[in-house]
Amino acid sequence: MSNELSEPAIDLLCDLVRRRSITPDDAGCQALLAARLARLGFTCETLQFNDVTNLWARFGDTSPVLCFAGHTDVVPPGDETQWSTDPFEPTFKAGVLYGRGSADMKSGLAAMIVAIEEFLEAHADFTGSIAMLITSDEEGRARDGTLRVMDALADRDERIDWCVLGEPSSQDVLGDIVRIGRRGSLSGMLKVNGVQGHVAYPHLADNPIRAFAPVLAELHEIVWDDGNEYFPPTSFQVLDVRAGIGAPNVTPGELSARFNFRYSTEWTHDSLQEKVHAVFDAHDIDYELDWHLSGKPFLTEPGVLINAVHQAVVEHTGSAPELSTGGGTSDGRFISPAGVDVVELGPVNASIHKIDEHVRVKDVIALTGMYRRIMELMLL
Ligand SMILES: [Zn+2]
């Protein structure tokens, strides 16, 4: 055993990294976690949806419910020969543990389990319940994971009040960034209809590029918003525009385009769509527009949860965390709509999804202490 430190969170992390849980395969990770939780008196429920395994575990039956959430699945290692060590054999070098999932996010899970064990051992009496919501489909399509578990909980009127996600939120040092929300992501798939024709006889054709160009210019000129206290300004980006049939003397009969909004809480997906349609409708253009919403924006307002997380970080690091809504989407987008305050606090994310993914051993131990402190501050 290469772990000379023999810290409980590190031992558990090693056991998790050894399980080759590439999305959506849980590879026995959740059984391992459930066994630990069941020993503490948690009621553990496996919720299997298609090929995705989810775990809902709860200790106590009163409110408020503090839920720790995360995922056991990892992204594939890529070309394993490029790794300095076996991605599924945890390896220690100079106080750092290497392995796929070590940062995203098996260290978060290990720290949560050990923090809960330590908390329950120290405090027989506390207010409310502790829960864990774990999925094996965060890195994949995310259709049969956290979203379905939240639906199942809603169906039986079981609610979560506060949620701590163990995603790797930190940038340079542990606890420097805490995520308190995420921007929304809304995509538009556009088709502009025209009439194909000879380039020399434009009056007999209807060129969709000419019709779309002024609309595109106008969409680019709009200042969607200036952001707000917690969100950067909404951004509109065009990803793809295509038309033309490849011949030098034919104007196209059709144009397709794809664009995306990363949007702040100043908008809803409905109000954004209405605005875009209004721009199109003000022009002489024959178009079809399909929308795909991959995540609504969410924000946890300052309150009990953010205060507790803030204090736990300050006590361990001596510095106040930056409260951020940056980054891509996370499973917080499925939890927050149920009226849950969601905060993401986890290890440094510099190596996630990369070759030689790693986490500092010291950080996993400190993170365990932070999670335990959050429970003390909120449940005692
Ligand atoms: Zn993750």
XYZ file of C-alpha atoms and ligand atoms in Angstrom:
381
model
C 0.000 0.000 0.000
C 1.526 3.239 -1.156
C -0.454 5.407 1.244
C 1.939 5.756 4.138
C -0.293 8.446 5.674
C -3.239 6.126 6.275
C -5.770 8.911 6.651
C -9.332 7.575 6.382
C -10.325 9.991 3.573
C -7.194 9.115 1.589
C -7.735 5.381 2.059
C -11.311 5.703 0.823
C -10.203 7.886 -2.093
C -7.718 5.197 -3.151
C -10.450 2.543 -3.027
C -12.625 4.742 -5.260
C -9.883 5.567 -7.786
C -9.160 1.826 -8.205
C -12.735 1.336 -9.434
C -12.757 2.032 -13.154
C -16.048 3.959 -13.138
C -16.154 5.483 -16.603
C -19.571 7.086 -17.292
C -22.141 5.657 -16.786
C -20.478 2.640 -15.106
C -20.410 3.104 -11.338
C -18.091 0.075 -10.985
C -19.116 -0.576 -7.381
C -18.232 2.871 -6.011
C -21.711 3.565 -4.684
C -21.939 0.144 -2.992
C -18.748 1.026 -1.164
C -20.118 4.415 -0.063
C -23.547 2.978 0.811
C -21.930 0.331 3.034
C -20.126 3.068 4.978
C -23.321 5.118 5.311
C -25.500 2.112 6.255
C -23.074 1.318 9.076
C -23.773 4.817 10.436
C -27.531 4.258 10.329
C -28.324 5.872 6.963
C -31.220 4.538 4.915
C -29.705 3.855 1.490
C -31.696 3.582 -1.703
C -30.304 2.686 -5.110
C -32.229 4.339 -7.935
C -31.363 2.663 -11.220
C -32.502 4.463 -14.387
C -31.463 2.673 -17.592
C -27.690 2.171 -17.338
C -27.205 4.826 -14.664
C -26.830 3.981 -10.973
C -27.828 6.594 -8.388
C -27.712 6.568 -4.612
C -29.990 8.466 -2.262
C -29.014 8.055 1.390
C -30.499 9.804 4.388
C -29.940 9.934 8.138
C -32.808 11.391 10.151
C -36.363 12.222 9.126
C -36.710 15.846 10.174
C -35.989 19.191 8.511
C -33.799 20.912 7.559
C -32.073 18.489 5.180
C -28.403 19.137 4.439
C -27.442 17.108 1.376
C -23.951 16.330 0.111
C -24.011 15.614 -3.613
C -21.670 14.397 -6.293
C -20.810 11.789 -8.902
C -18.844 8.556 -8.968
C -18.326 8.498 -12.733
C -15.139 9.768 -14.337
C -14.177 10.740 -17.879
C -12.120 8.165 -19.838
C -8.355 8.308 -19.234
C -7.569 8.835 -22.925
C -4.296 7.306 -24.153
C -3.121 5.513 -21.003
C 0.445 5.308 -22.295
C 0.648 9.098 -21.949
C 0.000 8.868 -18.201
C 3.043 8.854 -15.932
C 1.259 6.278 -13.759
C -1.629 3.825 -14.168
C -4.749 6.070 -14.121
C -6.667 3.518 -12.073
C -3.913 2.725 -9.576
C -3.658 5.607 -7.098
C -0.019 6.659 -6.875
C 1.604 9.066 -4.402
C 4.424 11.406 -5.358
C 5.577 14.289 -3.153
C 2.311 14.689 -1.273
C 0.178 14.433 -4.398
C -2.117 11.575 -5.344
C -2.422 10.739 -9.060
C -5.323 8.912 -10.683
C -8.380 9.457 -12.876
C -11.168 10.976 -10.784
C -8.817 11.951 -7.951
C -9.888 15.609 -8.319
C -13.181 15.247 -10.242
C -14.613 14.198 -7.965
C -13.773 11.141 -5.899
C -11.825 13.190 -3.361
C -14.985 15.220 -2.729
C -16.940 11.999 -2.108
C -14.291 10.509 0.170
C -14.064 13.747 2.166
C -17.860 13.868 2.549
C -18.151 10.292 3.823
C -15.362 10.688 6.374
C -16.669 14.106 7.448
C -20.125 12.585 8.069
C -18.574 9.688 10.012
C -16.599 12.087 12.203
C -19.585 14.390 12.721
C -21.938 11.585 13.779
C -19.344 10.090 16.071
C -18.877 13.426 17.840
C -22.513 14.554 17.902
C -25.313 12.167 18.802
C -27.795 15.039 18.848
C -28.286 17.505 16.063
C -31.099 19.305 14.273
C -32.421 18.027 10.939
C -31.154 15.350 8.560
C -28.012 14.580 6.580
C -28.379 13.167 3.078
C -26.224 12.131 0.127
C -27.258 12.240 -3.538
C -24.769 10.474 -5.793
C -24.984 9.696 -9.503
C -22.877 7.838 -12.067
C -23.982 10.071 -14.943
C -22.619 13.575 -14.423
C -19.898 13.484 -17.067
C -22.220 11.982 -19.685
C -25.683 12.868 -20.926
C -26.893 13.525 -17.383
C -30.444 12.444 -18.269
C -30.808 9.505 -15.890
C -28.795 10.885 -13.006
C -29.399 13.750 -10.594
C -32.341 15.022 -12.666
C -34.242 11.723 -12.247
C -33.411 11.454 -8.541
C -34.758 14.968 -7.964
C -37.948 13.956 -9.821
C -38.277 10.856 -7.637
C -37.857 12.937 -4.480
C -40.412 15.512 -5.696
C -42.909 12.707 -6.437
C -42.914 11.734 -2.775
C -42.652 15.287 -1.411
C -39.195 14.712 0.008
C -37.268 17.961 -0.005
C -33.689 19.127 0.375
C -33.004 22.499 2.000
C -29.271 22.914 1.468
C -26.886 21.143 -0.876
C -23.086 21.066 -0.904
C -21.688 19.745 -4.201
C -18.152 18.407 -4.026
C -17.186 19.436 -7.558
C -13.627 20.773 -7.873
C -14.405 24.475 -7.496
C -10.967 25.676 -6.403
C -8.597 27.338 -8.852
C -5.125 27.819 -7.341
C -5.463 26.762 -3.714
C -8.151 24.834 -1.859
C -11.133 27.039 -1.051
C -10.114 30.071 -3.117
C -13.337 29.791 -5.138
C -16.772 28.629 -4.063
C -19.435 28.368 -6.755
C -22.793 29.788 -5.762
C -24.512 29.487 -9.133
C -24.017 28.946 -12.816
C -25.005 30.775 -15.975
C -27.766 29.335 -18.126
C -27.027 27.801 -21.527
C -29.519 28.181 -24.387
C -28.819 27.125 -27.992
C -30.638 28.123 -31.177
C -30.654 25.940 -34.313
C -31.643 28.125 -37.252
C -32.775 27.418 -40.813
C -33.311 30.267 -43.271
C -35.284 29.408 -46.406
C -34.568 31.021 -49.768
C -34.650 30.153 -53.447
C -31.548 28.750 -55.118
C -30.523 30.453 -58.350
C -27.909 31.445 -60.930
C -25.469 33.970 -59.514
C -25.960 36.148 -62.620
C -29.747 36.319 -62.229
C -30.252 37.359 -58.559
C -33.717 38.752 -59.286
C -34.857 35.170 -59.976
C -33.432 33.851 -56.683
C -33.818 34.604 -52.977
C -30.445 34.435 -51.249
C -30.777 33.397 -47.552
C -27.305 34.778 -46.734
C -28.460 38.279 -47.704
C -31.590 37.847 -45.596
C -29.696 36.601 -42.527
C -26.717 39.000 -42.561
C -28.542 42.065 -41.120
C -30.244 39.930 -38.463
C -26.895 38.513 -37.406
C -25.385 41.998 -37.260
C -28.249 43.199 -35.084
C -27.978 40.228 -32.712
C -24.292 41.011 -32.283
C -24.935 44.685 -31.553
C -27.421 44.094 -28.760
C -26.082 44.613 -25.230
C -28.073 41.792 -23.657
C -27.340 42.946 -20.122
C -24.461 44.196 -17.997
C -24.568 41.166 -15.741
C -25.333 41.737 -12.082
C -23.652 41.425 -8.716
C -22.941 37.699 -9.178
C -23.154 37.116 -12.934
C -20.978 38.294 -15.816
C -22.860 39.858 -18.773
C -24.932 37.552 -20.949
C -22.966 36.469 -24.001
C -24.272 35.679 -27.497
C -21.978 33.578 -29.699
C -22.461 32.161 -33.188
C -20.941 28.706 -33.520
C -21.728 27.805 -37.088
C -23.135 29.310 -40.275
C -23.362 27.296 -43.472
C -24.931 27.728 -46.904
C -23.827 27.286 -50.505
C -23.622 24.165 -52.638
C -19.951 24.443 -53.575
C -20.461 25.694 -57.131
C -19.039 29.105 -58.186
C -22.177 30.209 -60.011
C -25.028 29.086 -57.741
C -26.525 31.085 -54.872
C -27.849 28.874 -52.024
C -31.482 28.041 -51.367
C -30.974 27.413 -47.660
C -28.816 28.559 -44.758
C -28.328 26.891 -41.408
C -26.735 28.350 -38.311
C -26.218 27.557 -34.685
C -25.783 30.014 -31.799
C -25.604 29.900 -28.025
C -26.384 32.169 -25.117
C -24.583 31.890 -21.778
C -27.020 33.959 -19.814
C -27.349 35.598 -16.432
C -30.346 35.684 -14.111
C -31.366 38.970 -15.800
C -33.057 36.727 -18.404
C -35.163 33.592 -18.540
C -34.955 31.252 -21.527
C -38.468 32.401 -22.466
C -37.633 36.101 -22.403
C -34.432 35.499 -24.405
C -36.303 33.487 -27.036
C -38.986 36.174 -27.312
C -36.374 38.858 -27.815
C -34.573 36.865 -30.527
C -37.813 36.126 -32.361
C -38.701 39.830 -32.225
C -35.407 40.667 -33.949
C -35.988 38.069 -36.677
C -39.636 39.086 -37.160
C -38.655 42.715 -37.715
C -36.796 41.638 -40.872
C -38.050 40.217 -44.150
C -36.803 36.691 -43.549
C -38.326 33.204 -43.891
C -36.875 31.195 -41.004
C -37.356 28.269 -38.669
C -35.757 28.320 -35.225
C -35.456 25.380 -32.820
C -34.234 25.862 -29.260
C -32.333 23.648 -26.852
C -32.086 24.587 -23.187
C -29.207 22.716 -21.523
C -29.396 24.483 -18.190
C -31.243 27.345 -16.547
C -29.159 29.818 -14.576
C -29.251 29.446 -10.847
C -27.996 31.465 -7.935
C -27.892 30.835 -4.225
C -28.479 34.109 -2.441
C -26.399 34.965 0.630
C -27.817 33.183 3.662
C -27.226 30.370 6.129
C -25.526 28.000 3.677
C -23.156 30.511 2.104
C -22.290 31.893 5.531
C -21.424 28.432 6.846
C -19.331 27.513 3.804
C -17.579 30.884 3.943
C -16.748 30.476 7.619
C -15.558 26.868 7.219
C -13.190 27.927 4.427
C -11.852 30.945 6.334
C -11.185 28.832 9.434
C -9.172 26.309 7.405
C -7.333 28.546 4.958
C -7.250 31.966 6.616
C -8.660 33.550 3.457
C -12.168 34.389 2.318
C -13.320 32.476 -0.773
C -14.406 34.272 -3.930
C -18.099 33.608 -4.586
C -18.363 32.823 -8.293
C -20.856 31.797 -10.976
C -18.202 31.030 -13.609
C -17.397 27.769 -15.357
C -19.577 25.384 -17.320
C -22.711 23.675 -16.095
C -22.945 21.239 -13.175
C -25.599 19.024 -11.610
C -26.459 22.021 -9.435
C -28.727 23.017 -12.354
C -30.983 20.025 -11.518
C -30.986 20.513 -7.744
C -31.467 24.272 -7.477
C -34.864 24.460 -9.299
C -36.446 22.512 -6.402
C -35.851 25.599 -4.260
C -32.593 24.244 -2.835
C -29.660 26.467 -1.865
C -26.663 24.949 -3.694
C -22.986 25.656 -3.141
C -20.010 23.926 -4.780
C -16.855 23.467 -2.730
C -14.160 21.038 -3.786
C -10.471 20.631 -4.614
C -8.314 22.435 -7.176
C -9.556 21.873 -10.720
C -6.349 22.511 -12.713
C -5.862 18.844 -13.712
C -9.454 17.661 -14.126
C -10.246 15.653 -17.286
C -6.501 15.746 -18.134
C -3.664 13.248 -18.376
C -2.084 12.781 -14.886
C -5.125 14.091 -12.985
C -4.154 14.638 -9.365
C -5.068 16.089 -5.988
C -2.961 17.229 -3.046
C -3.247 14.825 -0.114
C -3.289 17.769 2.313
C -6.234 19.291 0.433
C -8.363 16.150 0.765
C -7.772 16.125 4.514
C -8.530 19.858 4.809
C -11.656 19.450 2.669
C -12.861 16.742 5.073
C -12.469 19.240 7.902
C -14.367 21.920 5.965
C -17.312 19.610 5.260
C -17.423 18.533 8.909
C -17.349 22.181 9.998
C -20.232 23.044 7.633
C -22.343 20.361 9.368
C -21.410 21.700 12.796
C -22.312 25.259 11.799
C -25.622 24.291 10.217
C -26.964 21.383 12.239
C -25.846 21.979 15.816
Zn -17.280 16.580 -11.734
